[in-house]
Coordinates of C-alpha atoms in Angstrom, one line a residue:
Chain R
M1 CA 114.0 64.6 106.5
R2 CA 111.3 64.2 104.2
E3 CA 108.8 64.3 107.2
Q4 CA 110.3 67.5 108.1
S5 CA 109.6 68.8 104.4
L6 CA 106.2 68.1 104.4
N7 CA 105.7 69.7 107.8
E8 CA 107.0 72.3 106.1
Q9 CA 104.0 73.3 104.0
P10 CA 100.4 73.6 105.3
S11 CA 97.7 71.8 103.8
Y12 CA 96.2 74.2 101.3
V13 CA 93.5 72.4 101.2
Q14 CA 92.4 72.7 104.5
V15 CA 93.2 76.1 104.5
F16 CA 91.2 76.8 101.1
L17 CA 88.1 75.5 102.6
T18 CA 88.7 77.5 105.8
F19 CA 88.6 80.8 103.6
A20 CA 85.6 79.5 102.2
R21 CA 83.8 78.7 104.9
N22 CA 84.7 81.7 106.7
S23 CA 83.7 83.6 103.7
L24 CA 80.4 82.3 104.0
V25 CA 79.6 82.9 107.2
R26 CA 80.4 86.4 106.4
D27 CA 78.1 86.5 103.8
M28 CA 75.6 85.0 106.0
T29 CA 76.2 88.2 108.3
F30 CA 75.1 90.4 105.7
R31 CA 71.8 88.5 104.3
A32 CA 70.1 90.9 102.6
N33 CA 73.0 91.8 100.7
F34 CA 73.7 88.3 99.8
V35 CA 70.4 87.9 98.9
I36 CA 69.9 91.0 96.6
Q37 CA 73.5 89.9 94.5
C38 CA 72.0 87.0 93.8
I39 CA 68.8 88.5 92.5
S40 CA 70.9 91.8 90.9
S41 CA 73.3 88.7 89.0
I42 CA 70.4 86.4 88.2
S43 CA 68.6 89.1 86.6
W44 CA 71.4 89.9 84.5
T45 CA 71.9 87.0 83.1
A46 CA 68.1 86.5 82.5
M47 CA 68.4 89.8 80.3
N48 CA 70.9 87.9 78.5
V49 CA 69.5 84.9 77.8
G50 CA 66.3 87.5 77.0
L51 CA 68.5 89.3 74.2
Y52 CA 69.7 86.2 72.3
V53 CA 66.1 85.0 72.2
L54 CA 65.5 88.0 70.7
I55 CA 67.8 87.8 68.3
F56 CA 67.6 84.3 67.3
S57 CA 63.4 85.3 66.6
H58 CA 65.4 86.8 63.4
T59 CA 67.8 85.0 62.5
Q60 CA 68.2 80.8 62.4
Q61 CA 71.6 80.8 63.2
I62 CA 75.1 83.1 63.6
G63 CA 76.9 82.9 60.4
P64 CA 75.5 80.3 57.5
G65 CA 77.3 76.6 57.9
T66 CA 78.5 77.6 61.4
G67 CA 76.5 75.6 62.9
W68 CA 75.3 77.3 65.9
A69 CA 71.4 77.6 65.9
K70 CA 69.7 78.7 68.7
H71 CA 70.1 75.9 71.0
E72 CA 73.4 75.3 70.0
F73 CA 74.0 78.8 71.1
F74 CA 72.6 78.6 74.0
V75 CA 74.9 75.5 75.2
F76 CA 77.3 78.1 74.1
L77 CA 75.3 80.6 76.3
G78 CA 75.4 78.4 79.4
T79 CA 78.9 77.3 79.1
T80 CA 79.8 81.0 79.7
M81 CA 77.7 81.4 82.5
L82 CA 79.5 78.5 84.3
V83 CA 83.3 79.8 83.3
N84 CA 82.1 83.7 84.4
S85 CA 80.3 82.3 87.3
L86 CA 83.3 80.0 88.8
V87 CA 85.6 83.1 88.0
Q88 CA 83.4 85.3 90.1
T89 CA 82.9 83.5 93.0
F90 CA 87.0 82.3 93.6
F91 CA 88.9 84.7 91.7
M92 CA 87.3 88.3 91.1
P93 CA 86.7 89.6 94.9
N94 CA 90.6 88.7 95.3
A95 CA 92.3 90.5 92.4
E96 CA 89.4 93.1 93.1
E97 CA 91.1 93.3 96.7
F98 CA 94.5 92.9 95.5
S99 CA 95.5 96.2 94.0
E100 CA 93.9 97.5 97.6
L101 CA 96.3 95.1 99.3
I102 CA 99.0 96.8 97.5
R103 CA 98.0 100.2 97.9
T104 CA 96.9 100.0 101.9
G105 CA 100.5 97.7 102.4
G106 CA 97.8 95.0 103.7
L107 CA 100.1 92.9 101.6
D108 CA 102.7 92.9 104.2
F109 CA 100.8 90.3 106.3
A110 CA 100.3 88.0 103.1
L111 CA 104.2 88.4 102.6
L112 CA 104.5 86.7 106.4
K113 CA 102.8 83.8 106.3
P114 CA 104.2 80.7 105.6
I115 CA 102.6 79.3 102.7
D116 CA 102.6 80.2 99.0
T117 CA 101.8 83.9 98.6
Q118 CA 100.1 83.6 95.2
F119 CA 97.5 81.0 96.5
L120 CA 96.6 83.0 99.6
I121 CA 96.0 86.2 97.2
S122 CA 94.3 84.0 94.9
L123 CA 91.6 82.8 97.2
Q124 CA 91.2 84.2 100.6
R125 CA 87.7 85.5 99.6
V126 CA 85.0 83.5 97.8
D127 CA 82.3 85.2 96.4
W128 CA 79.2 82.8 97.3
S129 CA 76.3 85.2 95.5
S130 CA 78.0 84.6 92.1
L131 CA 77.4 81.0 92.2
S132 CA 73.9 81.3 91.6
N133 CA 74.8 82.1 88.0
L134 CA 76.7 78.4 88.2
L135 CA 72.8 77.4 88.7
A136 CA 71.5 79.1 86.0
G137 CA 74.1 78.2 83.5
V138 CA 73.5 74.3 84.2
A139 CA 69.9 74.6 83.7
L140 CA 70.4 76.7 80.4
I141 CA 72.9 73.8 79.1
A142 CA 70.6 70.9 80.4
Y143 CA 67.5 72.5 78.8
S144 CA 69.3 72.8 75.5
L145 CA 71.1 69.8 75.7
A146 CA 68.1 68.0 75.6
H147 CA 66.2 69.9 73.3
L148 CA 69.1 68.9 70.8
M149 CA 69.5 65.5 71.9
T150 CA 65.7 64.5 71.5
R151 CA 65.0 66.8 68.9
S152 CA 63.7 64.4 65.7
V153 CA 65.7 65.6 62.7
N154 CA 69.4 64.9 63.2
P155 CA 69.5 64.4 67.2
L156 CA 72.7 65.6 69.0
P157 CA 75.0 62.4 69.7
L158 CA 76.9 62.7 73.1
S159 CA 79.3 60.1 74.2
P160 CA 80.0 58.8 77.9
W161 CA 83.1 61.2 77.2
S162 CA 81.5 64.2 76.8
L163 CA 80.6 65.5 80.0
P164 CA 84.5 64.9 82.3
L165 CA 86.0 66.6 79.0
F166 CA 83.7 69.7 78.8
L167 CA 84.3 69.3 82.8
L168 CA 87.9 69.5 81.8
Y169 CA 87.9 72.2 79.4
V170 CA 85.2 74.5 81.5
L171 CA 88.4 74.4 84.2
C172 CA 90.8 75.1 81.6
G173 CA 88.9 78.0 80.7
V174 CA 88.5 78.9 84.3
A175 CA 92.6 78.9 84.9
I176 CA 93.4 80.8 81.7
M177 CA 90.9 84.0 82.5
Y178 CA 92.4 83.3 86.2
S179 CA 96.2 83.8 84.7
L180 CA 95.1 86.9 82.7
M181 CA 93.1 88.8 86.0
L182 CA 96.3 87.8 88.0
S183 CA 98.7 89.0 85.6
L184 CA 96.7 92.3 85.1
A185 CA 96.2 92.8 88.9
A186 CA 99.9 91.9 89.5
T187 CA 101.3 95.1 87.4
S188 CA 99.4 97.6 90.5
I189 CA 102.8 96.4 92.1
W190 CA 104.6 98.6 89.6
L191 CA 102.1 101.0 89.0
G192 CA 101.1 101.3 92.5
R193 CA 96.9 101.5 91.3
N194 CA 96.0 100.5 88.1
Q195 CA 91.8 100.4 87.8
T196 CA 92.7 101.0 84.8
L197 CA 94.6 97.8 83.6
Y198 CA 92.2 95.6 85.5
N199 CA 89.4 97.0 83.6
F200 CA 91.3 95.6 81.0
W201 CA 90.6 92.2 82.0
F202 CA 87.0 93.3 81.0
Y203 CA 87.6 94.6 77.7
I204 CA 89.7 91.0 76.7
T205 CA 87.5 88.4 78.0
N206 CA 84.7 89.8 76.4
F207 CA 85.9 88.3 73.0
A208 CA 85.5 85.5 74.8
R209 CA 82.0 84.9 74.9
Y210 CA 80.9 84.2 71.1
P211 CA 81.5 81.5 68.9
M212 CA 85.1 82.2 67.4
E213 CA 83.4 82.0 64.1
I214 CA 82.0 85.0 63.9
Y215 CA 85.7 86.6 64.0
G216 CA 86.6 85.2 60.3
D217 CA 88.4 82.3 59.4
W218 CA 91.6 81.2 60.8
L219 CA 93.8 83.9 59.2
S220 CA 91.7 87.2 60.7
P221 CA 94.0 89.2 62.9
L222 CA 91.6 88.7 65.6
R223 CA 91.5 85.5 65.8
I224 CA 94.9 84.8 65.6
L225 CA 95.2 87.2 68.3
F226 CA 92.8 85.8 70.8
T227 CA 93.9 82.5 70.1
F228 CA 97.5 82.4 70.5
I229 CA 98.7 85.6 72.0
V230 CA 96.2 86.0 74.3
P231 CA 94.0 82.7 74.7
V232 CA 90.6 84.1 75.7
L233 CA 89.1 82.5 72.5
V234 CA 89.8 78.9 73.6
V235 CA 88.3 79.4 77.3
V236 CA 84.5 78.8 76.2
N237 CA 84.8 77.9 72.3
V238 CA 86.6 74.5 73.5
P239 CA 84.5 73.0 76.2
A240 CA 81.1 74.4 74.3
R241 CA 82.2 72.4 71.2
V242 CA 82.9 69.7 73.0
L243 CA 79.2 69.5 74.1
A244 CA 77.5 71.2 71.2
Q245 CA 79.4 70.2 68.1
P246 CA 81.0 67.2 69.3
L247 CA 84.7 66.9 67.9
Y248 CA 84.9 64.2 65.3
P249 CA 88.2 63.0 64.3
E250 CA 87.5 63.8 61.0
R251 CA 87.5 67.6 61.5
S252 CA 91.2 67.5 62.4
L253 CA 90.9 71.8 63.0
D254 CA 89.0 71.3 66.1
W255 CA 91.1 68.0 67.8
W256 CA 94.4 70.2 67.6
L257 CA 92.3 73.1 68.9
A258 CA 91.4 71.0 72.0
V259 CA 95.3 69.9 72.5
F260 CA 96.3 73.6 72.3
A261 CA 93.6 74.5 74.8
L262 CA 95.2 72.5 77.4
V263 CA 99.0 74.0 75.8
A264 CA 97.7 77.0 76.3
T265 CA 96.1 77.0 79.6
I266 CA 99.4 75.4 81.4
G267 CA 101.4 78.1 79.2
C268 CA 99.1 80.9 80.9
L269 CA 99.2 79.6 84.2
L270 CA 103.1 79.7 83.9
A271 CA 103.1 83.1 82.3
S272 CA 101.0 84.4 85.5
R273 CA 103.1 82.7 88.2
Y274 CA 106.1 84.0 86.5
I275 CA 104.6 87.8 86.5
F276 CA 103.2 87.3 90.0
Q277 CA 106.9 86.3 91.4
R278 CA 108.4 89.4 89.1
A279 CA 105.7 91.6 91.0
L280 CA 106.6 90.5 94.3
R281 CA 110.0 91.3 94.0
A282 CA 109.1 94.8 92.8
Y283 CA 107.2 95.1 96.3
R284 CA 107.8 98.2 98.1
S285 CA 105.4 98.5 101.1
A286 CA 103.2 101.3 101.6
S287 CA 104.4 103.1 104.9
S288 CA 102.8 102.6 108.1
Chain N
M1 CA 126.3 84.4 116.8
G2 CA 122.9 86.6 117.6
V3 CA 119.5 85.8 116.9
I4 CA 119.2 89.0 114.5
E5 CA 122.7 89.9 112.5
V6 CA 122.5 93.0 110.6
R7 CA 125.8 94.1 108.3
G8 CA 125.5 97.5 106.4
L9 CA 122.0 96.9 105.7
A10 CA 120.1 99.8 103.2
K11 CA 117.0 100.7 101.8
S12 CA 116.5 103.1 99.3
Y13 CA 113.8 103.8 96.7
R14 CA 112.5 106.5 94.3
V15 CA 109.8 108.5 94.8
Y16 CA 108.2 110.7 92.3
Q17 CA 108.1 114.2 92.9
K18 CA 104.5 115.9 92.3
R19 CA 104.8 119.7 91.5
E20 CA 101.8 121.5 92.3
G21 CA 99.4 123.2 89.8
L22 CA 97.8 121.4 87.1
L23 CA 100.2 122.2 84.6
A24 CA 102.9 121.2 86.3
S25 CA 100.9 117.9 86.7
L26 CA 100.5 117.2 83.2
R27 CA 104.3 118.4 82.4
G28 CA 105.0 114.9 84.6
L29 CA 102.8 113.1 82.6
F30 CA 105.7 113.3 80.1
H31 CA 108.7 114.0 82.4
R32 CA 109.1 112.3 86.0
E33 CA 111.2 113.7 88.4
Y34 CA 111.9 111.5 91.2
R35 CA 113.7 111.8 94.4
E36 CA 116.1 109.3 96.0
V37 CA 114.8 108.6 99.3
R38 CA 117.3 106.8 101.5
A39 CA 115.4 104.8 104.4
V40 CA 118.1 103.2 106.1
R41 CA 121.6 104.1 105.4
G42 CA 123.8 100.9 106.5
I43 CA 122.8 99.3 110.0
D44 CA 124.8 97.5 112.0
L45 CA 122.9 95.8 114.3
T46 CA 123.0 92.5 116.6
V47 CA 120.6 91.5 119.0
D48 CA 121.1 87.9 121.3
Q49 CA 118.7 85.1 122.0
G50 CA 116.0 86.6 124.8
E51 CA 117.0 90.3 124.2
F52 CA 113.8 92.8 124.1
V53 CA 115.4 95.7 122.0
A54 CA 113.7 98.8 121.6
F55 CA 114.4 101.0 118.6
L56 CA 113.4 104.9 119.1
G57 CA 113.4 107.7 116.4
P58 CA 111.6 110.7 114.9
N59 CA 108.8 109.6 112.4
G60 CA 110.5 108.6 109.4
A61 CA 113.4 107.4 110.8
G62 CA 113.8 104.2 109.4
K63 CA 112.8 102.3 111.7
T64 CA 109.5 100.5 110.2
T65 CA 111.4 100.4 106.8
T66 CA 114.2 98.2 109.4
L67 CA 111.6 95.6 110.8
K68 CA 109.9 95.4 107.3
L69 CA 113.2 94.4 105.7
L70 CA 114.0 92.1 108.9
S71 CA 110.5 90.2 108.4
G72 CA 111.2 89.8 104.7
V73 CA 108.6 92.1 103.5
I74 CA 110.6 94.3 101.2
S75 CA 114.7 93.5 99.8
P76 CA 117.6 95.6 101.2
S77 CA 119.2 97.6 98.4
G78 CA 123.0 96.9 100.3
G79 CA 124.3 94.6 103.2
S80 CA 123.0 91.4 104.8
A81 CA 121.0 90.5 107.2
T82 CA 120.2 86.8 109.3
V83 CA 117.3 86.4 111.6
L84 CA 117.5 83.0 113.6
G85 CA 120.0 81.9 110.7
H86 CA 117.8 82.6 107.8
V87 CA 118.0 85.9 105.3
P88 CA 114.4 87.5 105.9
W89 CA 113.8 88.3 102.3
K90 CA 114.2 85.1 100.8
R91 CA 110.7 84.2 102.4
E92 CA 111.6 80.5 103.2
N93 CA 108.6 79.1 105.4
A94 CA 111.2 77.5 107.8
Y95 CA 111.8 81.4 109.0
R96 CA 108.0 82.4 108.7
R97 CA 107.2 79.7 111.0
R98 CA 109.0 81.3 113.4
F99 CA 108.8 85.3 113.3
A100 CA 105.7 87.4 113.9
L101 CA 105.1 91.1 113.3
V102 CA 102.5 93.1 114.6
M103 CA 101.8 96.2 113.1
G104 CA 99.5 99.3 115.1
Q105 CA 98.2 100.7 112.5
K106 CA 97.5 97.7 110.4
N107 CA 95.0 94.8 111.3
Q108 CA 95.3 91.3 109.2
L109 CA 92.3 90.0 111.5
W110 CA 89.2 89.7 109.0
W111 CA 87.0 92.5 109.8
D112 CA 83.5 90.9 109.6
L113 CA 84.1 87.9 111.3
P114 CA 84.8 86.9 115.0
A115 CA 88.7 87.0 115.9
Q116 CA 88.3 83.1 116.7
E117 CA 87.5 82.6 113.2
S118 CA 91.4 84.3 111.9
F119 CA 92.9 82.5 115.2
R120 CA 91.4 79.2 113.2
L121 CA 92.8 80.1 109.9
H122 CA 96.2 80.8 111.5
Q123 CA 96.4 77.2 113.2
Q124 CA 95.9 75.4 109.6
I125 CA 98.2 78.5 107.8
Y126 CA 101.5 77.3 110.9
R127 CA 100.3 73.7 111.2
I128 CA 99.8 74.4 115.0
E129 CA 98.7 71.2 116.7
P130 CA 95.3 71.2 117.7
E131 CA 96.5 70.3 121.6
A132 CA 99.3 73.3 121.4
F133 CA 96.6 75.5 119.4
Q134 CA 93.9 75.4 122.4
R135 CA 96.7 75.6 124.9
S136 CA 98.2 78.8 123.4
L137 CA 95.1 80.3 122.5
R138 CA 94.0 79.6 126.3
E139 CA 97.1 81.1 127.7
L140 CA 97.3 84.2 125.2
T141 CA 93.5 85.1 126.1
E142 CA 94.0 84.6 129.8
L143 CA 96.8 86.5 130.0
L144 CA 95.1 89.5 128.0
G145 CA 91.5 89.3 129.3
V146 CA 90.0 89.3 125.9
G147 CA 88.3 85.4 126.7
R148 CA 84.8 86.6 126.3
L149 CA 85.2 88.4 123.1
L150 CA 86.3 85.7 120.6
A151 CA 83.1 85.4 119.1
Q152 CA 82.4 88.9 118.7
P153 CA 83.0 90.6 115.1
V154 CA 86.1 92.2 115.5
R155 CA 84.7 95.5 113.9
E156 CA 82.8 95.7 116.8
L157 CA 86.2 95.5 119.3
S158 CA 87.7 98.8 120.7
L159 CA 91.0 99.6 119.9
G160 CA 92.4 98.5 122.6
E161 CA 90.7 95.4 122.8
R162 CA 91.3 94.7 118.8
M163 CA 95.3 95.2 119.5
K164 CA 95.0 92.3 122.1
M165 CA 93.4 90.0 119.2
E166 CA 96.3 91.1 116.8
L167 CA 99.3 90.2 119.6
T168 CA 97.2 86.8 120.0
A169 CA 97.2 86.0 116.9
A170 CA 100.6 86.7 116.4
L171 CA 102.1 84.3 119.2
L172 CA 99.9 81.3 118.0
H173 CA 102.3 79.6 116.4
S174 CA 104.6 80.2 119.4
P175 CA 107.3 82.6 117.6
D176 CA 110.8 82.7 118.7
V177 CA 111.4 86.1 117.3
L178 CA 108.7 89.3 117.5
F179 CA 108.5 92.5 115.9
L180 CA 106.1 95.1 117.4
D181 CA 105.9 98.4 115.3
E182 CA 104.3 100.5 117.3
P183 CA 101.7 98.2 119.6
T184 CA 100.3 100.6 121.5
I185 CA 99.6 103.7 119.1
G186 CA 96.2 105.0 119.8
L187 CA 95.8 103.4 123.0
D188 CA 94.5 104.8 126.2
V189 CA 96.8 104.7 129.3
V190 CA 94.8 101.2 130.8
A191 CA 95.2 99.3 127.4
Q192 CA 98.8 100.7 126.9
H193 CA 99.7 99.3 130.6
N194 CA 98.1 96.2 130.1
I195 CA 99.9 95.3 127.1
Q196 CA 103.4 96.5 128.6
Q197 CA 102.4 94.1 131.5
F198 CA 101.6 91.6 129.0
L199 CA 105.0 92.0 126.8
K200 CA 106.5 91.9 129.8
F201 CA 105.4 88.5 131.5
Y202 CA 105.4 86.6 128.0
Q203 CA 109.0 87.6 127.0
E204 CA 110.5 87.1 130.5
K205 CA 108.5 83.6 130.3
R206 CA 109.5 82.6 126.9
Q207 CA 112.4 84.6 126.8
I208 CA 111.9 84.9 122.8
T209 CA 113.9 88.2 121.5
I210 CA 111.7 91.5 121.0
L211 CA 112.3 94.6 118.2
L212 CA 109.8 97.0 119.2
T213 CA 109.4 100.5 117.6
S214 CA 107.3 103.0 119.9
H215 CA 106.9 106.9 120.4
Y216 CA 105.8 106.0 123.9
M217 CA 108.5 106.3 126.4
K218 CA 106.8 104.8 129.0
D219 CA 106.9 101.4 127.1
V220 CA 110.3 101.2 126.4
A221 CA 111.1 102.1 130.0
A222 CA 109.0 99.5 131.0
L223 CA 110.1 96.8 128.4
C224 CA 113.7 97.3 127.3
K225 CA 116.6 97.3 129.0
R226 CA 118.3 98.6 125.4
V227 CA 117.8 101.1 122.9
V228 CA 118.8 101.8 119.7
I229 CA 118.4 105.2 118.4
I230 CA 117.9 105.4 114.3
A231 CA 117.4 109.0 113.2
Q232 CA 118.0 109.7 109.3
G233 CA 118.2 106.0 108.8
A234 CA 121.5 105.5 110.8
I235 CA 122.4 104.3 114.5
K236 CA 122.9 107.2 116.6
Y237 CA 122.8 105.4 120.0
D238 CA 122.9 101.9 121.0
G239 CA 122.7 100.9 124.6
S240 CA 121.0 101.4 127.8
L241 CA 118.3 103.5 128.4
S242 CA 119.6 105.7 131.0
G243 CA 123.4 105.7 129.0
I244 CA 120.8 108.2 126.7
L245 CA 120.7 110.4 129.6
D246 CA 124.7 110.4 130.7
R247 CA 125.5 110.5 127.3
F248 CA 123.2 113.7 125.8
S249 CA 122.1 115.1 128.7
G250 CA 124.4 117.5 130.3
H251 CA 121.6 118.6 132.8
K252 CA 120.2 118.1 135.9
V253 CA 116.7 119.4 136.8
I254 CA 116.6 120.6 140.7
T255 CA 113.0 121.3 142.2
L256 CA 113.2 123.2 145.5
L257 CA 110.3 123.7 147.8
F258 CA 110.7 126.9 150.0
A259 CA 109.2 127.1 153.1
E260 CA 106.8 128.9 154.5
D261 CA 106.7 132.6 153.7
Q262 CA 109.7 132.3 152.0
P263 CA 109.8 134.8 148.8
V264 CA 110.6 132.7 145.6
E265 CA 113.0 135.0 143.6
D266 CA 116.6 135.7 142.5
L267 CA 117.1 132.0 141.4
E268 CA 118.1 133.1 137.4
R269 CA 122.0 133.4 138.4
F270 CA 121.7 129.5 139.6
G271 CA 120.4 128.0 136.3
T272 CA 117.8 128.3 133.9
L273 CA 114.7 128.5 135.2
L274 CA 112.0 125.9 133.9
E275 CA 109.0 127.5 136.3
I276 CA 107.9 128.8 139.0
Q277 CA 105.1 127.9 141.2
P278 CA 105.5 129.6 144.6
P279 CA 106.2 128.0 147.0
K280 CA 107.6 125.5 144.4
A281 CA 110.5 126.1 141.6
R282 CA 112.2 123.6 138.7
L283 CA 116.0 125.1 137.8
R284 CA 117.7 123.2 135.1
V285 CA 121.8 123.5 135.8
P286 CA 124.6 122.0 134.3
R287 CA 125.0 118.3 135.7
G288 CA 128.9 118.6 136.7
E289 CA 127.6 121.7 138.6
V290 CA 124.6 120.1 140.6
A291 CA 126.7 120.1 144.1
R292 CA 128.1 123.6 144.3
I293 CA 124.8 125.3 143.0
L294 CA 122.8 123.1 145.4
A295 CA 124.8 124.3 148.4
A296 CA 124.9 127.9 147.2
I297 CA 121.0 128.0 147.5
L298 CA 120.9 126.5 150.5
S299 CA 123.1 128.8 151.7
R300 CA 120.7 131.4 150.8
H301 CA 117.6 130.7 151.5
T302 CA 115.2 128.8 153.7
I303 CA 114.4 125.4 151.6
A304 CA 111.8 122.8 153.0
D305 CA 112.2 119.9 150.6
V306 CA 114.8 119.1 147.8
A307 CA 114.9 116.8 144.8
V308 CA 117.3 116.3 141.9
E309 CA 116.2 114.5 138.7
D310 CA 117.0 113.8 135.4
P311 CA 115.5 115.6 132.6
P312 CA 112.2 113.5 131.2
L313 CA 113.6 111.6 128.4
E314 CA 111.0 112.4 126.2
E315 CA 112.9 115.7 126.4
V316 CA 116.3 115.0 126.5
I317 CA 115.2 112.5 123.1
A318 CA 113.4 115.4 121.2
E319 CA 116.4 117.4 122.2
M320 CA 118.6 115.0 120.6
F321 CA 116.9 114.4 117.5
S322 CA 116.6 118.3 116.4
Q323 CA 120.2 118.6 117.0
V324 CA 120.7 115.7 114.2
D325 CA 118.4 117.7 112.0
V326 CA 120.7 120.8 112.5
E327 CA 123.7 118.7 111.8
S328 CA 123.1 117.9 109.0
P329 CA 120.3 119.4 106.5
P330 CA 118.1 116.9 105.0
G331 CA 119.0 117.4 101.4
E332 CA 122.5 118.3 101.5
S333 CA 122.9 114.4 103.4
A334 CA 121.1 113.1 100.7
A335 CA 123.0 114.3 97.9
A336 CA 126.5 113.0 100.5
G337 CA 124.6 109.6 100.7
L338 CA 124.4 109.0 96.8
Q339 CA 128.4 108.9 97.0
H340 CA 128.8 107.0 100.2
R341 CA 127.3 103.9 99.4

C-alpha cells in the first residue's frame, strides 16, 4: 500500500533538475541573447551601486543612530541583489508566463499532468542569465564584510552561525517574494488577464529594498503595513541584519523580528497556496 | 459499468457582453451585462473499454467542453461523470496517469527544444521506467515515422510532424483512455492519412478507449464504429455511422451514364437534379422510391451505366445541423434552458 502511494508521486527533485537543464539548453540555443541579458542585468546593478556610492559621498550613514553606514548598507544592497536574482532566476519567468498560459488555455496541459500543479507552474522555466546578479551580490557582500571585519575601529564580530542563518533568511525572503508573486499572478485566473496586478508586485517589493528604519519607528503606518500585512520588510532586512548588524540578545527587538520572519514565511507560503488552489478551481479554460 | 460513465453532465459559464462603441465600453466599466452560455446541457453517455467513439458537431456544440470536463481541466456545473472509476475534476494523480488529451490547436512540447527533451520530462513526470520508456518511444516513433526528427527543435518541425510528436508525447505513458480534440486539423491529406492509420493500428493493438472530435468525416469514417452527434450542448444521435444515413437522410443519389448520342434531358420529373454533365447526370430521389424511379428512367432512356449511392455524409450532417438551428433559435433555447436545469 505504501509502495503504491509512493509510486504515485514523481521525483520532484529530478523533474526540477530537468526543468533547469532544459532551460539551460534553450538559453544556450540563443547564445547572443543570453550574453546580452547577462550584461544588461549586471550593468543595471552596477548603476544601482554607483548611485549609492554617490549618496554616501554626501552623507555618513542613513539616518543618525541606525547603524547603516556605507559598508553596512552595501551588505544590505548585496543581500537585495541576492534575493532579487534568486526570484528572477527561478520564479519571475514562470509568473510572467502564467497569465499567458491562462489567456491561451495552455494551463490545460499543466492540469493534466500527474504532478503538483503549483510546482509545475512555478518552476517550469529557469532564467539562468539572472544568476549573474547573484554573483555580483555575493561579491559585493564579501567585499563589504571584509572591510567591516578588518577595520581598525570597532571591527564587526561574525559568529560561525552568521552564515547559515543568513542563508536561511535569504531563502525565507525568496519564499515571501515568491508567495506574493504567485498570489498576484493567480488572480489573473479570475480576471482573465491582469498585467496591472502583476506589476503591483514590483511596486510593493520596492519597499523591501531599504532598511526598515527609513520608514520611521515601529508605530509608523508604512512599517506596520509592510511588516505585518504584506511582510516585504523582513525579506532583505532580516538576513542583512544577521550579517551587518549581528543580532544581539540584549537587543530583544531584533530577535523577535527574526522569529517573526520565520512565521511570516510559513504564513505567506500557506496563504499563496490557498489562493492558488482557489484560483484553479475557478479556471475556465480558453476555447480552442 | 463502462470505462466512461456520464450522467446529466452540464457546464455553463457567464461571458461578458461587450457593446459596440466607446461610450458603451465606458458604461461597461460600471455596469456589466453577462450572457449565460450553456456549453453542455445534460449529457448522458456510456463508453465501454476498447471503443473508438467520434464526437461530431458544429463549432460551439460543446464537444471540446465535454472533453475538457472528462479530462478534469474544468469542473461541471451539474451532473456527474467517472472515467476509469475516477471523478475527473478531482484531478487525482491515479487518474491523471491513466489518460491523455491531445489538442490539435495547442501544443505542449517545449517550442525551442528538440521533442526528445520534452519526452524525457514526461518520463519523469509520469515516472515511466527507463526500459518501458525506450520501448514506447521506439515503437511510437517508428509507427509515426518521426524517429529522425527527435533531435530537431520543435519550432522547426512542420505542422504534421509536430502533431505526430504531440501524439508520441501523449502516448508515452501508455494511457488507457485517450481524448483527441481535432488531431488532424490543418494537416494535408497525407499527414491526415498517416495519423489515421496510426490511430487505427494503435487502438486495435492496445484496445484502449478513444474519444475523438473531428471536422473531417474521413477521420471518423476510417476510425470510428460509433458516432455521437452533439449540437447545442446536447446529444442528438448516438449510434453507427451508417445509422446516421438511415435516420437523417431520406434520399439516395442516382448517377446515370447515358449511352452515346443520347440526349440528356427530361429528368426533372424523376427527382431533384443535382448536376448534368453529358453524358452524365446526378439525381436526388426519395429513398423509398428508388426502384420505381429507376425502372421508369430505364424504360424511357438508353442508359449505359447506373449507380445508386447514399448522399455524402458531410451533406447529411450539415443538413441535420442546419435543421437543429431552425428548430430552436439560440436565444430562445438559452432562456428555456435556464429553467430546465
